[in-house]
Coordinates of C-alpha atoms in Angstrom, one line a residue:
X1 CA -290.3 -150.4 -9.8
X2 CA -293.8 -151.0 -10.3
X3 CA -294.8 -153.7 -8.1
X4 CA -295.3 -153.3 -4.8
X5 CA -292.1 -155.2 -3.3
X6 CA -292.7 -157.7 -0.2
X7 CA -290.9 -156.9 3.0
X8 CA -288.0 -158.9 2.5
X9 CA -287.9 -158.1 -1.4
X10 CA -287.5 -154.6 -0.2
X11 CA -284.6 -154.8 1.8
X12 CA -282.9 -157.2 -0.3
X13 CA -283.5 -153.7 -2.9
X14 CA -281.6 -151.4 -0.3
X15 CA -278.5 -153.4 0.4
X16 CA -278.2 -153.9 -3.1
X17 CA -278.2 -150.4 -3.3
X18 CA -275.9 -150.3 -0.6
X19 CA -273.4 -152.5 -2.5
X20 CA -273.4 -150.5 -5.4
X21 CA -273.0 -146.5 -3.7
X22 CA -271.8 -146.5 -0.5
X23 CA -269.2 -144.0 0.0
X24 CA -267.2 -148.0 0.9
X25 CA -266.7 -147.7 -2.8
X26 CA -265.4 -144.6 -3.3
X27 CA -261.5 -144.0 -4.7
X28 CA -260.8 -141.8 -1.6
X29 CA -261.9 -144.6 0.9
X30 CA -259.4 -147.3 -1.0
X31 CA -256.7 -145.1 -0.1
X32 CA -256.8 -144.0 3.5
X33 CA -257.8 -147.5 4.7
X34 CA -254.0 -149.0 2.3
X35 CA -252.6 -145.4 3.9
X36 CA -251.5 -144.5 0.8
X37 CA -252.4 -141.2 1.7
X38 CA -249.7 -138.6 3.5
X39 CA -251.3 -136.6 7.3
X40 CA -251.8 -133.8 5.6
X41 CA -254.4 -136.0 3.7
X42 CA -255.7 -137.5 6.0
X43 CA -255.7 -134.7 8.8
X44 CA -257.9 -132.8 6.0
X45 CA -260.6 -136.1 6.0
X46 CA -260.6 -136.3 9.7
X47 CA -261.5 -132.2 9.5
X48 CA -264.0 -132.1 6.9
X49 CA -265.8 -135.3 8.2
X50 CA -266.2 -133.5 11.9
X51 CA -268.8 -131.4 9.9
X52 CA -271.2 -134.4 9.8
X53 CA -270.2 -135.6 12.5
X54 CA -271.3 -132.0 14.4
X55 CA -274.7 -132.1 12.6
X56 CA -275.9 -135.6 13.0
X57 CA -277.6 -134.9 16.5
X58 CA -279.2 -131.5 14.8
X59 CA -280.1 -134.4 12.5
X60 CA -281.6 -137.5 14.0
X61 CA -283.2 -133.8 16.5
X62 CA -285.3 -132.3 13.3
X63 CA -286.1 -135.6 12.4
X64 CA -287.2 -136.6 16.5
X65 CA -289.1 -132.9 16.4
X66 CA -292.1 -135.0 13.7
X67 CA -292.3 -137.9 16.2
X68 CA -295.3 -138.1 17.0
X69 CA -295.3 -140.9 19.2
X70 CA -293.4 -140.8 22.5
X71 CA -292.1 -144.0 22.0
X72 CA -290.6 -143.5 19.0
X73 CA -289.1 -140.5 20.4
X74 CA -288.2 -142.2 23.5
X75 CA -285.7 -145.0 20.8
X76 CA -285.1 -142.3 18.2
X77 CA -283.2 -139.8 20.8
X78 CA -280.7 -142.9 21.8
X79 CA -279.0 -141.5 18.6
X80 CA -278.3 -137.8 20.3
X81 CA -276.8 -138.9 23.6
X82 CA -274.9 -141.2 21.2
X83 CA -273.5 -138.1 19.8
X84 CA -273.6 -135.8 22.4
X85 CA -273.3 -137.3 25.3
X86 CA -274.9 -137.3 28.8
X87 CA -272.8 -134.4 29.8
X88 CA -269.5 -133.0 28.5
X89 CA -265.7 -134.8 27.0
X90 CA -269.1 -137.6 26.4
X91 CA -270.5 -139.1 23.1
X92 CA -269.7 -139.4 19.2
X93 CA -268.6 -135.8 18.2
X94 CA -265.6 -135.3 21.8
X95 CA -264.4 -138.7 20.4
X96 CA -263.9 -137.3 16.9
X97 CA -261.8 -133.8 19.0
X98 CA -259.9 -136.9 19.7
X99 CA -259.1 -137.5 17.2
X100 CA -258.8 -134.1 15.4
X101 CA -256.5 -133.6 17.7
X102 CA -254.1 -137.0 17.8
X103 CA -253.3 -136.0 14.5
X104 CA -252.3 -132.9 15.7
X105 CA -255.2 -130.1 15.0
X106 CA -256.2 -127.0 16.0
X107 CA -259.4 -128.0 18.6
X108 CA -260.3 -124.3 17.2
X109 CA -260.4 -125.2 13.6
X110 CA -261.8 -128.0 13.7
X111 CA -264.6 -127.2 15.7
X112 CA -265.8 -123.8 13.5
X113 CA -265.9 -125.0 10.4
X114 CA -263.5 -122.3 9.3
X115 CA -261.4 -124.6 7.2
X116 CA -264.0 -126.9 5.8
X117 CA -264.4 -127.6 2.2
X118 CA -267.5 -125.3 0.5
X119 CA -268.6 -129.8 -0.9
X120 CA -268.2 -131.0 2.2
X121 CA -270.7 -127.6 4.7
X122 CA -272.7 -127.7 1.6
X123 CA -273.8 -131.5 1.4
X124 CA -274.5 -131.6 5.4
X125 CA -276.7 -129.0 5.0
X126 CA -278.3 -131.0 2.1
X127 CA -278.7 -133.8 3.6
X128 CA -280.4 -131.9 7.0
X129 CA -282.7 -130.3 4.8
X130 CA -284.2 -133.6 3.6
X131 CA -284.3 -134.7 7.2
X132 CA -286.4 -131.3 7.7
X133 CA -288.4 -131.5 4.0
X134 CA -289.6 -135.0 3.7
X135 CA -291.7 -137.6 4.9
X136 CA -290.5 -139.2 8.0
X137 CA -290.8 -142.5 7.0
X138 CA -288.0 -141.4 4.3
X139 CA -286.0 -139.2 6.9
X140 CA -286.1 -142.8 8.5
X141 CA -284.8 -144.2 5.7
X142 CA -282.0 -142.2 4.5
X143 CA -280.5 -143.6 8.1
X144 CA -279.8 -146.9 6.0
X145 CA -276.7 -146.4 5.5
X146 CA -275.7 -147.6 8.8
X147 CA -276.3 -151.4 7.9
X148 CA -273.0 -151.1 5.7
X149 CA -271.2 -148.7 8.5
X150 CA -269.9 -151.7 10.3
X151 CA -268.2 -153.1 7.2
X152 CA -266.7 -150.2 6.4
X153 CA -265.0 -149.4 10.1
X154 CA -263.2 -152.5 10.6
X155 CA -261.8 -152.4 7.3
X156 CA -260.7 -148.8 8.6
X157 CA -259.3 -149.4 11.9
X158 CA -257.7 -152.7 10.5
X159 CA -256.1 -150.5 8.1
X160 CA -255.8 -147.1 9.4
X161 CA -253.9 -149.2 12.5
X162 CA -251.7 -150.8 9.7
X163 CA -250.1 -148.2 8.3
X164 CA -250.0 -145.0 9.4
X165 CA -247.7 -144.9 12.9
X166 CA -249.2 -141.3 13.8
X167 CA -253.1 -143.0 14.0
X168 CA -253.0 -145.1 17.3
X169 CA -256.3 -147.7 19.1
X170 CA -257.2 -145.0 21.1
X171 CA -257.6 -142.1 18.6
X172 CA -260.1 -144.4 17.1
X173 CA -262.5 -144.8 20.0
X174 CA -265.5 -142.9 18.4
X175 CA -265.0 -146.5 15.5
X176 CA -265.8 -148.7 18.4
X177 CA -268.4 -146.9 19.8
X178 CA -269.9 -147.6 16.8
X179 CA -268.9 -151.2 15.6
X180 CA -272.1 -152.0 18.7
X181 CA -274.5 -148.2 18.0
X182 CA -274.5 -148.1 14.0
X183 CA -276.1 -152.4 13.5
X184 CA -278.9 -151.4 17.1
X185 CA -279.7 -148.0 14.8
X186 CA -280.0 -149.7 11.6
X187 CA -281.6 -152.8 12.6
X188 CA -284.0 -150.1 14.3
X189 CA -284.7 -148.3 11.4
X190 CA -285.0 -151.1 9.1
X191 CA -287.6 -153.1 11.1
X192 CA -290.1 -149.4 10.9
X193 CA -289.5 -149.0 7.6
X194 CA -290.0 -152.2 5.8
X195 CA -293.0 -152.2 8.3
X196 CA -294.5 -148.5 7.1
X197 CA -293.4 -148.9 3.2
X198 CA -296.3 -150.3 2.5
X199 CA -297.5 -148.9 -1.1
X200 CA -295.4 -148.6 -3.7
X201 CA -295.4 -144.8 -4.0
X202 CA -293.7 -145.1 -0.2
X203 CA -291.0 -148.2 -1.4
X204 CA -289.8 -145.6 -3.9
X205 CA -289.1 -143.3 -1.7
X206 CA -287.2 -145.3 0.6
X207 CA -285.0 -146.3 -1.5
X208 CA -284.8 -142.5 -3.1
X209 CA -284.3 -141.7 0.5
X210 CA -281.4 -143.9 0.7
X211 CA -279.8 -143.3 -2.9
X212 CA -279.5 -139.3 -1.8
X213 CA -278.2 -140.6 1.6
X214 CA -275.0 -142.3 -0.1
X215 CA -275.2 -139.5 -2.6
X216 CA -274.5 -136.8 1.0
X217 CA -271.9 -139.3 1.9
X218 CA -269.7 -139.8 -1.7
X219 CA -269.7 -136.4 -2.6
X220 CA -268.0 -135.2 0.6
X221 CA -265.3 -137.4 -0.6
X222 CA -265.9 -136.7 -4.0
X223 CA -264.9 -132.9 -2.5
X224 CA -261.9 -134.4 -0.7
X225 CA -260.1 -136.1 -3.1
X226 CA -260.7 -132.5 -6.2
X227 CA -258.7 -130.9 -3.0
X228 CA -256.5 -132.9 -1.6
X229 CA -255.1 -135.7 -4.4
X230 CA -255.9 -135.3 -7.9
X231 CA -256.0 -132.2 -9.2
X232 CA -255.6 -130.6 -6.0
X233 CA -257.7 -128.0 -6.6
X234 CA -258.6 -126.1 -3.3
X235 CA -260.9 -123.3 -2.4
X236 CA -259.1 -120.5 -1.3
X237 CA -260.3 -121.1 2.5
X238 CA -260.2 -124.8 3.0
X239 CA -257.7 -125.8 5.6
X240 CA -253.9 -125.8 4.2
X241 CA -251.8 -128.6 5.0
X242 CA -248.8 -127.0 4.9
X243 CA -249.3 -124.2 6.8
X244 CA -252.0 -125.3 9.6
X245 CA -251.2 -129.5 9.9
X246 CA -249.3 -128.7 12.8
X247 CA -245.8 -130.3 13.5
X248 CA -245.2 -134.5 12.6

């Protein structure tokens, strides 16, 4: 990219990138949503994904800490409340633990992170490091994967409820909330990026930030696919469905 894009052209470029690189295109998600995974593989996905969910407020707190404008901080801190809740038992993290409970996973094992795949841990930590080290504009742009979240969530809920008799609608409550939270958050972040990416260099940084974030999400699924689908080579300390998956 050598010429400055209009704000609408920048949005179109971001959306085109998401259509190509968002993790809804990953083979693991296609298997998950079409009912082709067994219970242990679904458990492995939920357990490893919790590490990402757990760290979302840490990522957003790092972003808030870099904002000089109180008005901007007030808007962005809602993301932390959405995931942490206003009190114990509320918020996205609690709802994700409700999902792992419903799948029969030991809560201490999930919450401790001791059964994670290394690839999961490294990808999440790379994302936190990115928002701490890059510019505020790049950190905000990296959240724009939320533009594409409602579509994958709708497919996920419909597919999992249709194909897995061990999944209930109540267990998927996390996703019900995200259907309204993600569009609200992505609309604000997109507007911010379109206003502030006012040079070719900044627009290149914004596009690179979304590209990086897509790679973070994709790499987590690469790790799951390698460990639990094909070739099935698993880190020795990672979750073992045969011994840690519980009954069912």
